């Protein structure tokens, strides 16, 4: 991704600042989420982290634009949160749970901020994505070393590491960032709900896990919310996010 993105645009100050912010937010999001997993379950951490993103994005957007979120924004978010809660079936109690939920909210805040930042383009999408991911990984390295994390040097493990780094990380984030600039931050944050829904469907299809009635209802609600949100974005007469930004923030050309 770094090669195809051609990192020479990083000489531009606006692009360098975007890379620094992107790398720092990616590192904060991952670090806070991993710390949360030490206190609470994966399902609850995912519920709080991913579920808080569209709420925070909608709140910040409302304050920035000085107007209340519209029903086409609020209803899909509320429906998806209800569906995600049913889908996760998560529960926890005690001070450890409070700490885990707090770290999950911190992770969600980082990802929501990243979504809002990414929605405003500075150009050179490939270079910014590649360098931001690289910087985020470098910032996380000291924490990994302190925690004693290591990767066994075997072909299968290294192959899995490369796959995770390229497909569900670099490619997925690159596409997400591109979507945020095209559809807007609120729509991108809502689309992030696909992550737990996809994970659940993969677990059912590949691992033979069974969904409870509540889980099935939750999956249907999340899917319905995503369809509703997509329909609102594509509704005739609604200005495209990318067009409105294009008039105020033209892409920065490489020097």
Short mmCIF file of C-alpha atoms in Angstrom, two decimals:
data_model
loop_
_atom_site.label_atom_id
_atom_site.label_comp_id
_atom_site.label_asym_id
_atom_site.label_seq_id
_atom_site.Cartn_x
_atom_site.Cartn_y
_atom_site.Cartn_z
CA UNK A 1 0.00 0.00 0.00
CA UNK A 2 2.90 2.35 0.78
CA UNK A 3 4.46 1.65 -2.64
CA UNK A 4 1.25 2.16 -4.56
CA UNK A 5 0.46 5.30 -2.55
CA UNK A 6 3.87 6.83 -3.39
CA UNK A 7 4.94 8.51 -0.20
CA UNK A 8 6.39 11.65 -1.83
CA UNK A 9 3.20 13.68 -1.01
CA UNK A 10 4.30 13.54 2.67
CA UNK A 11 6.44 16.60 1.99
CA UNK A 12 3.23 18.66 2.14
CA UNK A 13 2.60 20.07 5.68
CA UNK A 14 -1.15 19.36 5.60
CA UNK A 15 -0.53 15.75 4.61
CA UNK A 16 2.13 15.31 7.31
CA UNK A 17 -0.23 16.60 10.00
CA UNK A 18 -2.97 14.26 8.78
CA UNK A 19 -0.57 11.31 8.96
CA UNK A 20 0.48 12.22 12.51
CA UNK A 21 -3.13 12.58 13.68
CA UNK A 22 -4.21 9.38 11.91
CA UNK A 23 -1.35 7.34 13.37
CA UNK A 24 -1.90 8.66 16.89
CA UNK A 25 -5.66 8.01 16.81
CA UNK A 26 -5.22 4.51 15.39
CA UNK A 27 -2.73 3.68 18.15
CA UNK A 28 -4.99 5.14 20.85
CA UNK A 29 -8.01 3.22 19.58
CA UNK A 30 -6.20 -0.12 19.49
CA UNK A 31 -4.42 0.37 22.83
CA UNK A 32 -7.58 1.39 24.70
CA UNK A 33 -9.57 -1.49 23.19
CA UNK A 34 -6.92 -4.07 24.12
CA UNK A 35 -6.74 -2.75 27.68
CA UNK A 36 -10.53 -2.98 27.93
CA UNK A 37 -10.34 -6.67 27.05
CA UNK A 38 -8.36 -7.27 30.24
CA UNK A 39 -11.46 -6.37 32.29
CA UNK A 40 -14.49 -7.23 30.18
CA UNK A 41 -15.52 -9.69 27.48
CA UNK A 42 -14.91 -9.18 23.79
CA UNK A 43 -18.65 -8.89 23.14
CA UNK A 44 -19.16 -6.13 25.72
CA UNK A 45 -16.02 -4.26 24.64
CA UNK A 46 -17.17 -4.40 21.02
CA UNK A 47 -20.68 -3.30 21.97
CA UNK A 48 -19.46 -0.22 23.85
CA UNK A 49 -16.65 0.69 21.44
CA UNK A 50 -18.41 0.27 18.11
CA UNK A 51 -21.78 1.33 19.50
CA UNK A 52 -20.42 4.61 20.85
CA UNK A 53 -18.86 5.68 17.55
CA UNK A 54 -22.04 6.74 15.65
CA UNK A 55 -23.42 8.38 18.79
CA UNK A 56 -20.27 10.45 19.33
CA UNK A 57 -20.01 11.35 15.65
CA UNK A 58 -23.66 12.46 15.57
CA UNK A 59 -23.17 14.53 18.76
CA UNK A 60 -20.02 16.26 17.50
CA UNK A 61 -21.60 16.90 14.11
CA UNK A 62 -24.67 18.44 15.77
CA UNK A 63 -22.50 20.79 17.88
CA UNK A 64 -20.29 21.70 14.92
CA UNK A 65 -23.22 22.38 12.59
CA UNK A 66 -25.29 23.99 15.40
CA UNK A 67 -28.38 21.95 14.66
CA UNK A 68 -30.06 18.87 16.06
CA UNK A 69 -29.47 15.57 14.24
CA UNK A 70 -32.28 14.71 11.87
CA UNK A 71 -34.52 11.68 12.26
CA UNK A 72 -32.83 9.89 9.31
CA UNK A 73 -29.65 10.12 11.39
CA UNK A 74 -31.02 9.37 14.87
CA UNK A 75 -33.34 6.47 14.06
CA UNK A 76 -30.77 4.20 12.34
CA UNK A 77 -28.28 4.86 15.15
CA UNK A 78 -30.84 3.99 17.84
CA UNK A 79 -32.01 0.88 15.99
CA UNK A 80 -28.44 -0.31 15.38
CA UNK A 81 -27.52 0.19 19.05
CA UNK A 82 -30.51 -1.89 20.14
CA UNK A 83 -29.59 -4.57 17.64
CA UNK A 84 -25.94 -4.57 18.71
CA UNK A 85 -26.96 -4.99 22.35
CA UNK A 86 -29.11 -8.01 21.46
CA UNK A 87 -26.42 -9.39 19.18
CA UNK A 88 -23.67 -9.26 21.80
CA UNK A 89 -25.73 -10.55 24.71
CA UNK A 90 -23.12 -8.90 26.92
CA UNK A 91 -23.32 -8.39 30.65
CA UNK A 92 -20.82 -7.40 33.33
CA UNK A 93 -20.64 -6.01 36.84
CA UNK A 94 -18.14 -4.67 39.37
CA UNK A 95 -15.33 -2.13 39.29
CA UNK A 96 -13.42 -4.12 36.70
CA UNK A 97 -16.40 -3.84 34.37
CA UNK A 98 -16.56 -0.08 34.95
CA UNK A 99 -12.88 0.26 34.06
CA UNK A 100 -13.33 -1.90 30.96
CA UNK A 101 -16.35 0.08 29.82
CA UNK A 102 -14.43 3.32 30.39
CA UNK A 103 -11.55 2.11 28.23
CA UNK A 104 -14.01 0.95 25.58
CA UNK A 105 -15.57 4.42 25.52
CA UNK A 106 -12.08 5.89 25.19
CA UNK A 107 -11.44 3.58 22.24
CA UNK A 108 -14.76 4.58 20.70
CA UNK A 109 -13.93 8.27 21.15
CA UNK A 110 -10.64 7.75 19.35
CA UNK A 111 -12.28 5.97 16.43
CA UNK A 112 -15.07 8.56 16.25
CA UNK A 113 -12.47 11.34 16.12
CA UNK A 114 -10.60 9.44 13.43
CA UNK A 115 -13.82 9.14 11.41
CA UNK A 116 -14.49 12.87 11.66
CA UNK A 117 -10.91 13.73 10.71
CA UNK A 118 -10.85 11.29 7.81
CA UNK A 119 -14.08 12.69 6.38
CA UNK A 120 -12.19 15.85 5.39
CA UNK A 121 -9.81 15.04 2.57
CA UNK A 122 -6.31 16.46 2.20
CA UNK A 123 -5.73 14.40 -0.94
CA UNK A 124 -3.24 11.57 -1.52
CA UNK A 125 -5.48 8.92 0.02
CA UNK A 126 -3.07 6.01 -0.49
CA UNK A 127 -0.06 7.77 0.99
CA UNK A 128 -1.94 9.07 4.03
CA UNK A 129 -3.46 5.66 4.75
CA UNK A 130 -0.17 3.81 4.37
CA UNK A 131 1.90 6.21 6.45
CA UNK A 132 -0.80 6.57 9.13
CA UNK A 133 -1.05 2.81 9.62
CA UNK A 134 2.73 2.50 9.72
CA UNK A 135 3.00 5.25 12.33
CA UNK A 136 0.20 3.73 14.40
CA UNK A 137 2.00 0.39 14.43
CA UNK A 138 5.26 2.01 15.47
CA UNK A 139 3.55 3.87 18.31
CA UNK A 140 2.07 0.61 19.59
CA UNK A 141 5.39 -1.26 19.48
CA UNK A 142 6.71 -0.07 22.89
CA UNK A 143 3.48 -1.13 24.60
CA UNK A 144 3.67 -4.54 22.93
CA UNK A 145 7.26 -5.01 24.09
CA UNK A 146 6.45 -3.98 27.67
CA UNK A 147 3.50 -6.40 27.70
CA UNK A 148 5.81 -9.20 26.58
CA UNK A 149 4.03 -9.82 23.30
CA UNK A 150 5.90 -11.89 20.72
CA UNK A 151 5.22 -13.62 17.41
CA UNK A 152 6.48 -17.21 16.91
CA UNK A 153 8.66 -17.42 13.80
CA UNK A 154 6.75 -20.04 11.84
CA UNK A 155 5.42 -19.87 8.32
CA UNK A 156 1.77 -20.23 9.28
CA UNK A 157 1.92 -17.60 12.03
CA UNK A 158 3.82 -15.07 9.92
CA UNK A 159 1.41 -15.67 7.04
CA UNK A 160 -1.51 -14.97 9.36
CA UNK A 161 0.17 -11.81 10.63
CA UNK A 162 0.69 -10.56 7.08
CA UNK A 163 -2.92 -11.38 6.16
CA UNK A 164 -4.29 -9.55 9.22
CA UNK A 165 -2.05 -6.56 8.58
CA UNK A 166 -2.95 -6.27 4.90
CA UNK A 167 -6.60 -7.32 4.48
CA UNK A 168 -8.62 -6.55 7.64
CA UNK A 169 -6.35 -3.66 8.63
CA UNK A 170 -4.74 -1.75 5.74
CA UNK A 171 -7.27 -2.52 3.00
CA UNK A 172 -10.28 -2.32 5.33
CA UNK A 173 -9.25 1.00 6.85
CA UNK A 174 -8.36 2.42 3.44
CA UNK A 175 -11.82 1.60 2.11
CA UNK A 176 -13.45 2.91 5.32
CA UNK A 177 -11.58 6.22 5.05
CA UNK A 178 -12.57 6.55 1.40
CA UNK A 179 -16.20 5.88 2.30
CA UNK A 180 -16.11 8.48 5.09
CA UNK A 181 -15.07 11.15 2.61
CA UNK A 182 -17.73 10.09 0.10
CA UNK A 183 -20.77 9.44 2.30
CA UNK A 184 -19.86 11.56 5.33
CA UNK A 185 -18.74 10.81 8.88
CA UNK A 186 -22.17 9.90 10.26
CA UNK A 187 -22.86 7.33 7.54
CA UNK A 188 -19.38 5.84 7.88
CA UNK A 189 -19.75 5.53 11.65
CA UNK A 190 -23.08 3.75 11.22
CA UNK A 191 -21.51 1.42 8.65
CA UNK A 192 -18.94 0.40 11.27
CA UNK A 193 -21.77 -1.64 12.81
CA UNK A 194 -21.09 -4.12 10.02
CA UNK A 195 -18.02 -5.30 11.94
CA UNK A 196 -19.79 -7.15 14.78
CA UNK A 197 -22.57 -8.25 12.42
CA UNK A 198 -20.06 -9.74 9.98
CA UNK A 199 -18.13 -11.40 12.79
CA UNK A 200 -21.32 -13.02 14.04
CA UNK A 201 -22.29 -14.29 10.59
CA UNK A 202 -18.79 -15.70 10.05
CA UNK A 203 -18.93 -17.45 13.41
CA UNK A 204 -22.24 -19.03 12.43
CA UNK A 205 -21.15 -19.99 8.93
CA UNK A 206 -17.56 -21.10 9.57
CA UNK A 207 -17.55 -22.27 13.17
CA UNK A 208 -21.06 -23.64 13.44
CA UNK A 209 -22.07 -21.35 16.30
CA UNK A 210 -25.76 -20.88 16.93
CA UNK A 211 -27.56 -17.61 17.43
CA UNK A 212 -30.22 -17.21 20.09
CA UNK A 213 -33.54 -15.62 19.22
CA UNK A 214 -32.25 -12.38 20.71
CA UNK A 215 -29.13 -12.62 18.58
CA UNK A 216 -31.17 -13.19 15.43
CA UNK A 217 -33.37 -10.22 16.27
CA UNK A 218 -30.27 -8.12 16.91
CA UNK A 219 -28.72 -9.09 13.57
CA UNK A 220 -31.94 -8.16 11.77
CA UNK A 221 -32.08 -4.79 13.54
CA UNK A 222 -28.46 -3.94 12.71
CA UNK A 223 -28.97 -4.92 9.06
CA UNK A 224 -32.19 -2.90 8.88
CA UNK A 225 -30.46 0.14 10.40
CA UNK A 226 -27.65 -0.08 7.85
CA UNK A 227 -30.11 -0.31 4.96
CA UNK A 228 -32.06 2.63 6.37
CA UNK A 229 -28.90 4.69 6.74
CA UNK A 230 -27.75 3.87 3.20
CA UNK A 231 -31.17 4.81 1.82
CA UNK A 232 -31.00 8.15 3.64
CA UNK A 233 -27.57 8.88 2.15
CA UNK A 234 -28.74 8.07 -1.38
CA UNK A 235 -32.06 9.90 -1.08
CA UNK A 236 -32.60 12.30 -4.02
CA UNK A 237 -31.97 15.91 -3.09
CA UNK A 238 -29.49 15.12 -0.33
CA UNK A 239 -26.13 16.82 -1.02
CA UNK A 240 -23.16 14.52 -1.23
CA UNK A 241 -20.64 14.97 1.56
CA UNK A 242 -17.75 14.90 -0.84
CA UNK A 243 -19.23 17.67 -2.96
CA UNK A 244 -19.87 20.03 -0.09
CA UNK A 245 -16.36 19.51 1.19
CA UNK A 246 -14.91 19.96 -2.25
CA UNK A 247 -16.06 23.58 -2.31
CA UNK A 248 -14.41 24.44 1.01
CA UNK A 249 -11.41 22.11 1.19
CA UNK A 250 -9.85 21.51 -2.22
CA UNK A 251 -7.29 18.68 -2.38
CA UNK A 252 -3.75 19.76 -1.60
CA UNK A 253 -1.34 19.20 -4.44
CA UNK A 254 2.06 17.69 -3.89
CA UNK A 255 4.96 20.06 -4.19
#
